[in-house]
Short mmCIF file of C-alpha atoms in Angstrom, two decimals:
data_model
loop_
_atom_site.label_atom_id
_atom_site.label_comp_id
_atom_site.label_asym_id
_atom_site.label_seq_id
_atom_site.Cartn_x
_atom_site.Cartn_y
_atom_site.Cartn_z
CA MET A 227 -19.02 27.52 4.20
CA GLN A 228 -18.52 25.87 7.31
CA LEU A 229 -15.52 23.31 7.09
CA GLN A 230 -16.23 19.66 9.23
CA ARG A 231 -13.50 18.85 11.58
CA VAL A 232 -11.74 15.44 10.73
CA ALA A 233 -11.20 12.58 13.16
CA VAL A 234 -8.96 9.41 13.00
CA THR A 235 -10.86 6.40 14.13
CA GLY A 236 -9.09 3.57 13.04
CA ILE A 237 -5.44 2.64 12.13
CA GLY A 238 -3.86 -0.47 10.00
CA ALA A 239 -0.42 -1.39 9.02
CA ILE A 240 1.73 -3.94 7.52
CA CYS A 241 5.31 -3.48 6.98
CA GLY A 242 8.77 -5.14 7.40
CA LEU A 243 8.34 -4.18 11.11
CA GLY A 244 5.32 -6.12 11.65
CA ASN A 245 2.20 -7.46 10.30
CA ASN A 246 -0.10 -5.54 12.71
CA LEU A 247 -0.46 -2.01 14.20
CA ASN A 248 0.76 -3.06 17.69
CA ASP A 249 3.72 -4.97 16.50
CA VAL A 250 4.71 -2.06 13.79
CA TRP A 251 4.77 0.33 16.66
CA ALA A 252 6.29 -1.42 19.27
CA ASN A 253 9.32 -2.50 17.16
CA ALA A 254 9.25 0.90 15.67
CA ILE A 255 9.61 2.66 19.01
CA ALA A 256 12.20 -0.05 20.09
CA GLY A 257 14.47 1.26 17.39
CA LYS A 258 14.65 -1.96 15.52
CA SER A 259 14.87 -2.46 11.85
CA GLY A 260 12.68 -4.26 9.39
CA ILE A 261 15.32 -4.51 6.98
CA THR A 262 16.71 -7.68 5.76
CA THR A 263 17.97 -9.90 2.99
CA ILE A 264 15.22 -10.58 0.84
CA GLU A 265 13.95 -14.09 1.49
CA ARG A 266 10.83 -14.50 -0.85
CA GLN A 267 12.64 -14.46 -3.98
CA ASP A 268 15.94 -15.74 -5.85
CA THR A 269 17.77 -12.44 -5.51
CA SER A 270 21.07 -13.90 -7.10
CA ALA A 271 21.06 -11.56 -10.25
CA TRP A 272 19.71 -8.80 -8.57
CA PRO A 273 21.76 -5.36 -7.96
CA VAL A 274 20.40 -5.07 -4.64
CA THR A 275 19.34 -7.89 -2.63
CA PHE A 276 17.93 -6.59 0.66
CA GLY A 277 14.87 -4.48 1.52
CA GLY A 278 12.08 -3.99 3.78
CA GLU A 279 10.21 -7.25 3.20
CA VAL A 280 6.91 -8.26 4.92
CA LYS A 281 7.38 -11.74 6.60
CA ASN A 282 5.03 -14.15 6.90
CA PHE A 283 2.19 -12.79 5.43
CA LYS A 284 -1.25 -14.75 4.55
CA LEU A 285 -4.11 -13.41 4.20
CA SER A 286 -7.39 -14.18 6.13
CA GLU A 287 -9.77 -16.30 3.76
CA GLU A 288 -12.29 -14.12 5.24
CA LEU A 289 -11.08 -11.15 3.26
CA MET A 290 -10.55 -13.13 0.07
CA PRO A 291 -11.28 -16.72 -0.64
CA LEU A 292 -8.43 -18.87 -1.34
CA LYS A 293 -9.09 -19.35 -5.23
CA GLU A 294 -8.84 -15.50 -5.56
CA GLN A 295 -5.63 -15.21 -3.56
CA ASP A 296 -3.43 -15.88 -6.61
CA ARG A 297 -5.23 -13.86 -8.93
CA PHE A 298 -4.67 -10.58 -6.80
CA ASP A 299 -1.39 -8.91 -6.62
CA LEU A 300 -0.08 -8.42 -3.22
CA PHE A 301 -0.69 -4.54 -3.06
CA ASN A 302 -4.29 -5.59 -3.02
CA GLN A 303 -3.67 -7.86 -0.47
CA TYR A 304 -1.93 -5.77 2.09
CA ALA A 305 -4.46 -3.26 1.42
CA LEU A 306 -7.30 -5.41 2.45
CA HIS A 307 -5.26 -6.70 5.49
CA ALA A 308 -4.32 -3.61 7.04
CA GLY A 309 -7.57 -2.02 5.85
CA ASP A 310 -9.30 -4.37 7.46
CA GLU A 311 -7.44 -3.92 11.14
CA ALA A 312 -8.26 -0.09 10.75
CA ILE A 313 -11.91 -0.64 10.05
CA ARG A 314 -12.59 -2.96 12.99
CA GLN A 315 -10.83 -0.64 15.53
CA ALA A 316 -13.06 2.31 13.91
CA GLY A 317 -16.17 0.04 14.42
CA LEU A 318 -16.97 0.98 10.99
CA THR A 319 -19.49 -0.93 8.95
CA LYS A 320 -21.59 -0.07 5.96
CA ASP A 321 -24.38 0.81 8.22
CA THR A 322 -22.71 3.31 10.36
CA TYR A 323 -23.63 5.95 7.88
CA GLU A 324 -25.24 5.62 4.46
CA ALA A 325 -23.28 3.52 2.57
CA SER A 326 -22.76 5.75 -0.51
CA ARG A 327 -20.95 8.53 2.44
CA ILE A 328 -18.29 5.99 2.93
CA GLY A 329 -15.45 6.17 0.46
CA VAL A 330 -11.89 4.26 0.35
CA VAL A 331 -9.13 6.61 -1.18
CA LEU A 332 -5.96 4.80 -1.17
CA GLY A 333 -2.39 5.65 -2.82
CA THR A 334 -0.22 3.24 -4.73
CA GLY A 335 3.33 4.45 -6.62
CA LEU A 336 3.43 1.68 -9.08
CA GLY A 337 0.26 -0.96 -8.54
CA GLY A 338 0.37 -4.57 -9.61
CA PHE A 339 4.09 -4.52 -10.86
CA PRO A 340 4.80 -8.21 -9.73
CA HIS A 341 1.98 -9.34 -11.75
CA ILE A 342 2.76 -7.29 -14.81
CA GLU A 343 6.03 -8.99 -15.24
CA MET A 344 4.59 -12.38 -14.44
CA HIS A 345 1.49 -11.93 -17.08
CA HIS A 346 4.04 -10.30 -19.51
CA LYS A 347 6.16 -13.33 -19.44
CA THR A 348 3.18 -15.79 -20.21
CA PHE A 349 2.29 -13.42 -23.06
CA LEU A 350 6.15 -13.77 -24.72
CA GLU A 351 6.21 -17.22 -23.89
CA LYS A 352 2.64 -18.65 -24.77
CA GLY A 353 0.72 -15.77 -26.61
CA ALA A 354 -2.13 -13.54 -26.52
CA ARG A 355 -4.49 -16.43 -26.00
CA ARG A 356 -2.90 -17.50 -22.98
CA VAL A 357 -3.08 -13.82 -21.13
CA SER A 358 -5.54 -14.52 -17.91
CA PRO A 359 -8.60 -12.83 -17.83
CA PHE A 360 -7.39 -11.54 -14.33
CA PHE A 361 -4.40 -9.60 -15.39
CA ILE A 362 -5.99 -6.37 -15.77
CA PRO A 363 -8.22 -6.57 -12.48
CA SER A 364 -5.02 -7.55 -10.67
CA VAL A 365 -2.96 -4.90 -11.68
CA ILE A 366 -4.92 -1.78 -12.21
CA PRO A 367 -4.00 0.70 -8.95
CA ASN A 368 -7.77 1.24 -8.12
CA MET A 369 -8.52 -2.42 -7.49
CA ALA A 370 -7.05 -1.90 -4.02
CA PRO A 371 -9.90 0.46 -3.18
CA GLY A 372 -12.42 -1.40 -5.48
CA LEU A 373 -11.86 -4.80 -3.36
CA MET A 374 -12.37 -3.05 -0.36
CA ALA A 375 -15.45 -1.49 -1.37
CA ILE A 376 -16.83 -5.17 -2.47
CA HIS A 377 -16.00 -6.50 0.41
CA PHE A 378 -17.36 -3.90 2.96
CA GLY A 379 -19.98 -2.59 1.23
CA PHE A 380 -18.91 1.07 0.98
CA ARG A 381 -20.43 2.49 -1.91
CA GLY A 382 -19.01 6.06 -1.40
CA VAL A 383 -16.11 7.69 -3.07
CA ASN A 384 -13.59 5.28 -4.50
CA TYR A 385 -10.37 5.87 -6.28
CA THR A 386 -6.36 5.71 -6.17
CA THR A 387 -4.09 8.54 -6.14
CA ALA A 388 -1.03 7.94 -7.92
CA SER A 389 2.28 10.79 -7.05
CA ALA A 390 4.92 8.30 -6.76
CA CYS A 391 6.25 8.22 -3.07
CA ALA A 392 3.77 10.86 -2.17
CA SER A 393 0.82 8.73 -3.29
CA SER A 394 -0.64 7.85 -0.06
CA ALA A 395 -0.07 11.35 1.39
CA HIS A 396 -2.27 12.63 -1.44
CA ALA A 397 -5.12 10.05 -0.61
CA ILE A 398 -5.13 11.25 3.13
CA GLY A 399 -5.35 14.75 1.90
CA THR A 400 -8.09 14.10 -0.50
CA ALA A 401 -9.92 11.84 1.64
CA ALA A 402 -9.85 14.64 4.35
CA MET A 403 -10.66 17.27 1.97
CA GLU A 404 -14.25 15.01 1.15
CA ILE A 405 -15.09 14.84 4.74
CA MET A 406 -14.09 18.59 5.55
CA LEU A 407 -16.50 19.89 2.68
CA GLY A 408 -19.23 17.46 3.93
CA ARG A 409 -19.11 15.06 0.93
CA GLN A 410 -18.45 11.85 3.00
CA ASP A 411 -19.04 11.07 6.64
CA ALA A 412 -16.19 8.53 6.65
CA VAL A 413 -13.19 7.78 4.18
CA VAL A 414 -10.82 4.65 4.50
CA THR A 415 -7.57 6.12 3.29
CA GLY A 416 -3.61 5.55 3.12
CA GLY A 417 -1.86 3.40 1.02
CA THR A 418 -0.43 0.35 -0.21
CA GLU A 419 2.84 -0.98 -2.28
CA ALA A 420 4.31 -4.24 -3.11
CA VAL A 421 6.85 -4.16 -5.92
CA ILE A 422 10.02 -6.15 -4.45
CA THR A 423 10.39 -7.60 -8.14
CA PRO A 424 13.88 -7.81 -10.00
CA TYR A 425 12.49 -5.50 -12.66
CA THR A 426 11.58 -2.59 -10.39
CA ILE A 427 14.87 -3.14 -8.42
CA ALA A 428 16.71 -3.05 -11.50
CA GLY A 429 14.76 0.44 -12.50
CA PHE A 430 15.67 2.05 -9.30
CA ALA A 431 19.00 0.85 -9.23
CA SER A 432 19.83 2.13 -12.64
CA MET A 433 18.69 5.63 -11.44
CA LYS A 434 21.21 5.10 -8.73
CA ALA A 435 18.50 5.49 -6.10
CA LEU A 436 19.03 2.71 -3.89
CA SER A 437 21.56 1.67 -1.30
CA LYS A 438 24.14 -0.80 -2.06
CA ARG A 439 25.18 -1.82 1.34
CA ASN A 440 24.10 -5.52 0.38
CA GLU A 441 26.18 -6.92 3.42
CA GLU A 442 24.71 -5.00 6.01
CA PRO A 443 20.79 -4.43 5.38
CA GLY A 444 19.58 -3.30 8.88
CA ARG A 445 22.49 -0.52 8.87
CA ALA A 446 21.89 0.60 5.31
CA SER A 447 19.09 3.09 5.79
CA ARG A 448 20.64 5.93 7.67
CA PRO A 449 18.85 9.03 6.90
CA PHE A 450 20.72 12.18 7.88
CA ASP A 451 24.00 10.19 8.55
CA VAL A 452 27.17 10.81 6.55
CA GLY A 453 27.28 7.09 5.30
CA ARG A 454 23.99 7.47 3.54
CA ASP A 455 23.87 5.96 0.27
CA GLY A 456 20.51 5.80 -1.08
CA PHE A 457 17.05 4.42 -0.27
CA ILE A 458 15.91 1.11 0.65
CA MET A 459 12.93 -0.65 -0.65
CA GLY A 460 10.29 -1.25 1.61
CA GLU A 461 6.56 -2.73 1.24
CA GLY A 462 3.37 -3.12 2.89
CA ALA A 463 0.31 -0.51 3.84
CA GLY A 464 -0.69 1.98 6.32
CA ILE A 465 -4.39 2.65 6.39
CA ILE A 466 -6.24 4.80 8.48
CA VAL A 467 -10.17 5.61 8.94
CA LEU A 468 -11.17 9.23 8.58
CA GLU A 469 -14.75 10.52 9.76
CA ASN A 470 -16.63 13.36 10.25
CA TYR A 471 -15.18 14.49 13.94
CA GLU A 472 -19.00 15.51 15.34
CA LYS A 473 -20.34 12.15 13.66
CA ALA A 474 -18.03 9.91 15.22
CA LYS A 475 -18.24 11.58 18.49
CA ALA A 476 -22.10 11.24 18.46
CA ARG A 477 -21.43 7.40 17.51
CA GLY A 478 -19.23 6.97 20.42
CA ALA A 479 -16.22 6.12 18.61
CA ARG A 480 -12.90 6.42 19.92
CA ILE A 481 -11.14 9.46 18.46
CA ILE A 482 -7.24 8.81 18.14
CA ALA A 483 -6.07 12.16 16.67
CA GLU A 484 -7.28 14.76 14.31
CA VAL A 485 -6.49 15.82 10.90
CA VAL A 486 -6.26 19.66 10.51
CA GLY A 487 -4.24 20.73 7.63
CA TRP A 488 -2.94 19.76 4.06
CA GLY A 489 -0.57 21.26 1.90
CA ALA A 490 0.01 20.08 -1.61
CA THR A 491 2.75 21.54 -4.56
CA ASN A 492 5.39 20.89 -6.92
CA ASP A 493 8.91 21.66 -7.18
CA ALA A 494 8.66 22.59 -10.98
CA TYR A 495 12.32 21.71 -11.07
CA HIS A 496 13.73 18.16 -12.08
CA ILE A 497 11.86 14.69 -12.62
CA THR A 498 13.88 13.29 -9.72
CA SER A 499 15.89 15.61 -7.92
CA PRO A 500 14.30 17.60 -5.10
CA HIS A 501 14.90 21.66 -5.11
CA PRO A 502 17.88 21.98 -3.17
CA GLU A 503 16.28 25.20 -1.06
CA GLY A 504 13.07 23.75 -1.18
CA GLU A 505 10.99 25.95 -3.10
CA GLY A 506 8.37 23.37 -3.59
CA THR A 507 8.35 21.88 -0.21
CA VAL A 508 8.67 25.43 1.85
CA PRO A 509 5.46 26.80 0.67
CA CYS A 510 3.87 23.01 1.18
CA MET A 511 4.67 22.85 4.56
CA LEU A 512 3.14 26.51 5.12
CA GLN A 513 0.04 25.56 3.42
CA ALA A 514 -0.84 22.91 5.77
CA LEU A 515 -0.09 25.07 8.99
CA GLU A 516 -2.06 27.92 7.26
CA GLN A 517 -4.92 25.70 6.50
CA ALA A 518 -5.28 24.81 10.25
CA GLY A 519 -4.27 28.09 11.46
CA VAL A 520 -1.68 26.84 13.71
CA ALA A 521 1.38 28.88 14.90
CA LYS A 522 4.22 26.97 13.93
CA GLU A 523 5.98 26.89 17.15
CA LEU A 524 3.15 24.46 18.17
CA VAL A 525 4.71 21.56 15.89
CA GLY A 526 6.41 19.33 18.05
CA TYR A 527 7.35 16.61 15.80
CA ILE A 528 7.84 16.19 11.92
CA ASN A 529 7.74 12.77 10.51
CA ALA A 530 10.30 13.32 7.77
CA HIS A 531 10.21 12.15 4.03
CA GLY A 532 14.00 11.33 4.61
CA THR A 533 14.47 8.82 2.29
CA SER A 534 18.40 8.32 3.26
CA THR A 535 19.29 9.42 -0.31
CA PRO A 536 22.40 12.06 -0.17
CA VAL A 537 20.78 15.13 -1.66
CA GLY A 538 17.11 14.45 -0.34
CA ASP A 539 18.05 14.73 3.14
CA VAL A 540 19.84 18.04 3.02
CA ALA A 541 16.94 19.58 1.07
CA GLU A 542 14.24 18.48 3.25
CA THR A 543 16.51 19.67 6.15
CA ASN A 544 17.08 23.31 4.53
CA ALA A 545 13.04 23.63 3.96
CA ILE A 546 12.35 22.67 7.51
CA LYS A 547 14.85 25.57 8.45
CA ARG A 548 13.27 28.01 5.91
CA VAL A 549 9.73 27.14 7.43
CA PHE A 550 10.00 27.10 10.79
CA GLY A 551 12.88 29.46 11.52
CA ASP A 552 14.57 29.34 15.25
CA HIS A 553 11.67 26.92 15.79
CA ALA A 554 13.38 24.12 13.55
CA LYS A 555 16.02 23.49 16.08
CA LYS A 556 13.57 22.87 18.87
CA LEU A 557 11.02 20.70 17.14
CA ALA A 558 11.89 16.81 16.75
CA VAL A 559 12.05 15.21 13.07
CA SER A 560 12.80 11.66 12.50
CA SER A 561 12.68 9.53 9.59
CA THR A 562 11.26 6.29 10.14
CA LYS A 563 12.36 4.62 6.90
CA SER A 564 15.43 4.25 8.52
CA MET A 565 13.69 0.89 10.17
CA THR A 566 11.10 0.15 7.47
CA GLY A 567 12.74 1.22 4.39
CA HIS A 568 10.85 3.01 1.80
CA LEU A 569 7.45 2.01 1.43
CA LEU A 570 7.11 4.40 -1.86
CA GLY A 571 3.32 5.07 -2.57
CA ALA A 572 2.50 3.46 0.92
CA ALA A 573 5.09 5.46 2.85
CA GLY A 574 2.81 8.50 3.55
CA GLY A 575 -0.05 6.09 4.95
CA LEU A 576 2.28 4.40 7.52
CA GLU A 577 4.29 7.60 8.09
CA SER A 578 0.95 9.39 9.12
CA ILE A 579 0.41 6.37 11.23
CA PHE A 580 3.80 7.41 13.26
CA CYS A 581 2.50 10.53 13.72
CA ILE A 582 -1.16 9.85 14.98
CA LYS A 583 0.55 7.38 17.51
CA ALA A 584 3.11 10.02 18.53
CA LEU A 585 0.47 12.12 19.26
CA GLU A 586 -1.43 9.55 21.09
CA THR A 587 1.50 8.34 22.94
CA GLY A 588 3.72 11.19 23.72
CA ILE A 589 6.41 8.88 22.31
CA LEU A 590 8.69 9.87 19.35
CA PRO A 591 9.94 7.19 17.24
CA PRO A 592 13.81 7.54 16.50
CA THR A 593 15.54 7.61 13.26
CA ILE A 594 18.24 4.58 13.73
CA ASN A 595 21.77 4.04 12.26
CA LEU A 596 22.47 7.82 13.19
CA GLU A 597 25.92 7.53 14.01
CA ASN A 598 27.66 10.41 12.41
CA GLN A 599 25.41 12.98 11.85
CA ASP A 600 26.12 14.90 8.30
CA PRO A 601 26.78 18.69 9.49
CA ALA A 602 24.59 19.53 6.60
CA CYS A 603 21.75 18.01 8.33
CA ASP A 604 21.85 20.01 11.59
CA LEU A 605 18.34 19.41 13.38
CA ASP A 606 17.26 16.95 16.24
CA TYR A 607 16.67 13.64 14.51
CA VAL A 608 15.73 11.68 17.67
CA ALA A 609 19.05 9.75 16.91
CA ASN A 610 18.69 6.02 17.78
CA LYS A 611 16.53 6.17 20.71
CA SER A 612 12.60 6.90 21.00
CA ARG A 613 11.85 9.78 22.89
CA LYS A 614 9.16 10.69 25.30
CA VAL A 615 7.65 14.08 24.58
CA ASP A 616 4.40 15.04 24.78
CA ILE A 617 3.45 17.01 21.74
CA GLN A 618 0.12 19.04 20.16
CA TYR A 619 0.72 18.89 16.33
CA ALA A 620 2.62 16.48 14.16
CA LEU A 621 3.53 17.09 10.74
CA ASN A 622 4.05 14.23 8.10
CA ASN A 623 6.26 15.24 5.05
CA SER A 624 5.94 13.00 1.72
CA PHE A 625 7.56 13.76 -1.63
CA GLY A 626 7.96 11.92 -4.96
CA PHE A 627 9.37 11.67 -8.31
CA GLY A 628 8.12 14.48 -10.70
CA GLY A 629 8.66 16.94 -7.79
CA THR A 630 5.40 16.14 -6.12
CA ASN A 631 4.96 17.21 -2.53
CA SER A 632 2.51 16.40 0.47
CA SER A 633 2.23 17.75 4.18
CA THR A 634 -0.31 16.88 6.48
CA LEU A 635 -0.69 18.48 9.96
CA PHE A 636 -2.09 16.27 12.59
CA LYS A 637 -3.46 17.34 16.27
CA LYS A 638 -3.69 15.52 19.46
CA VAL A 639 -7.00 14.97 20.83
CA MET B 189 -6.67 -40.84 -16.10
CA GLU B 190 -10.02 -40.40 -17.67
CA VAL B 191 -11.13 -37.23 -19.53
CA GLN B 192 -13.79 -36.99 -16.62
CA ASP B 193 -11.13 -37.60 -13.92
CA LYS B 194 -8.74 -34.79 -15.36
CA VAL B 195 -11.58 -32.21 -15.92
CA ILE B 196 -12.71 -32.87 -12.26
CA LYS B 197 -9.06 -32.27 -11.26
CA LEU B 198 -8.71 -29.45 -13.06
CA VAL B 199 -11.85 -27.56 -11.68
CA SER B 200 -11.13 -28.70 -8.31
CA GLU B 201 -7.45 -26.93 -8.31
CA ALA B 202 -9.28 -23.89 -10.09
CA THR B 203 -11.93 -23.59 -7.61
CA LYS B 204 -10.39 -24.93 -4.67
CA MET B 205 -13.10 -27.05 -3.79
CA ASP B 206 -12.74 -30.70 -2.73
CA ALA B 207 -12.93 -32.95 -5.85
CA ALA B 208 -15.28 -35.37 -4.08
CA ASN B 209 -18.00 -32.64 -4.49
CA ILE B 210 -17.50 -32.25 -7.94
CA SER B 211 -19.66 -34.87 -10.29
CA ILE B 212 -20.44 -35.05 -13.97
CA ASN B 213 -23.57 -33.06 -13.31
CA THR B 214 -21.80 -30.12 -11.37
CA THR B 215 -22.47 -26.81 -13.31
CA PHE B 216 -20.25 -24.22 -13.38
CA VAL B 217 -22.60 -21.18 -12.92
CA ASP B 218 -25.08 -22.49 -10.24
CA ASP B 219 -23.13 -25.03 -8.52
CA LEU B 220 -19.64 -23.48 -8.64
CA ASN B 221 -20.63 -19.87 -8.88
CA LEU B 222 -18.11 -18.90 -11.56
CA ASP B 223 -18.34 -15.62 -13.78
CA SER B 224 -17.53 -15.00 -16.98
CA LEU B 225 -13.88 -14.11 -16.18
CA ASP B 226 -13.83 -17.45 -14.20
CA MET B 227 -14.67 -19.55 -17.34
CA VAL B 228 -12.30 -17.74 -19.60
CA GLU B 229 -9.70 -19.10 -17.11
CA LEU B 230 -10.71 -22.50 -16.74
CA MET B 231 -11.13 -22.88 -20.59
CA MET B 232 -7.49 -21.86 -20.73
CA LYS B 233 -6.66 -24.76 -18.40
CA MET B 234 -8.78 -27.16 -20.67
CA GLU B 235 -6.98 -26.13 -23.61
CA ASP B 236 -3.50 -26.49 -22.17
CA GLU B 237 -4.16 -29.82 -20.53
CA PHE B 238 -5.86 -31.40 -23.42
CA GLY B 239 -4.13 -29.70 -26.33
CA VAL B 240 -7.11 -28.44 -27.91
CA GLU B 241 -8.40 -25.16 -28.88
CA ILE B 242 -12.06 -24.40 -27.81
CA PRO B 243 -13.63 -21.68 -29.69
CA GLU B 244 -15.25 -18.71 -27.62
CA ASP B 245 -18.88 -19.50 -29.18
CA GLU B 246 -18.46 -23.02 -28.01
CA THR B 247 -17.87 -22.39 -24.36
CA GLU B 248 -21.24 -20.65 -24.20
CA ASN B 249 -22.66 -24.32 -24.70
CA LEU B 250 -20.23 -25.73 -21.95
CA LYS B 251 -22.52 -25.38 -18.82
CA SER B 252 -21.25 -28.51 -16.73
CA ILE B 253 -18.57 -30.66 -16.10
CA GLY B 254 -20.23 -33.48 -18.65
CA ASP B 255 -20.69 -30.84 -21.31
CA VAL B 256 -16.98 -30.38 -21.18
CA VAL B 257 -16.22 -33.85 -20.97
CA ASN B 258 -18.30 -34.73 -23.92
CA TYR B 259 -17.04 -31.64 -25.94
CA LEU B 260 -13.43 -33.00 -25.32
CA LYS B 261 -14.35 -36.60 -26.20
CA THR B 262 -15.68 -35.44 -29.46
CA LYS B 263 -12.68 -33.29 -30.44
CA SER B 264 -10.14 -36.28 -29.41
CA HIS B 265 -11.87 -38.55 -32.12
#
């Protein structure tokens, strides 16, 4: 069976760095931090009071009528907002291809947690007869792709992947497979997450997963630095449009990059800690390279999972060294979570976008706050300043609780 | 406030439609384009506002603002 090539034709992004792709990318390559003290909610009783919070967000009424905006939890709204940006850039409509061959596959780690908390409070205080009929539609993880299908008229494959912090990376991988196998002509994919709530923060804080640097939010996310003390919760969405390469070319779409390989594995080791030697992540990266048939020396940039946790950053560094050997010291690795925080189920989407933009522009986004590099993390992490380097291939790593791993390889066009 | 005004105010808030465009003759499905979930939510708001319980089989007969106003008036006597 001849596999079809997969083109990226549209990009949309929203996170603490900005509410559209241009702002997000400009701030990323300027090395700015999108992490601040949380402003939207009263955090006085929270153990952690900062995050990569989206600012001044207002969903267009064109995408969702005003009367519905209170009903649908924020992760749905971020997906529509960033999805619309990506779809417009691609110039994709329901008439571009047969509508049943245009799909939406999105990742989300937790879905509608804020509304689960809100409706549960009503249930406890007022009883079952006051539970809103919009509670379930608001919180189920697949409502984000569902709302996109309804709004844009895309009748193809439509579902959500859930693999914690690798969710949107798995979404992109499976979406690319749909096109490679010739099952779909276009798939809108990536991920969305919005769970900055007291309950989720408390849960992650109890796991000792979060940074406690409440006094210095902008300096808290410091992957590969000796001072790192946990990840920082982010939120937002990173969405791309994938298309059958030849068909996209035939219709005159601008092709931004190509998806050429995907690896997906599990550590089979621990519920939350990564395997220290990368027994799961090494074969994951290798699978992506093997599917593409690309020599590892051609990979110029890795957007690392790099969450700024003490064990995770070392484990990933070790795995990269095992996969790339001598080349590990020559390629560039950066963790953009230093600027965005950890978007959980949307991280793979946003960070794939950073890979795609790096290929397109020849600019690598930095790892900021890298002041005292951990001796156990001994690669080139593009410290603090973006760098101009023309690269041919970029790899995105996304790993999640449950031991799940995903690596996606993108190619410059 | 009269029952009718209160009902129109509630419907206006729920649908984000100008109260001036809602009258006693306005129907939920044809005029306001409400679906079955919208109706459940609206009836919850009516129950809260007027302190009554509207049984599910009763809501099927409430097709307009006027129907709701008449129903609430009978319940309050």
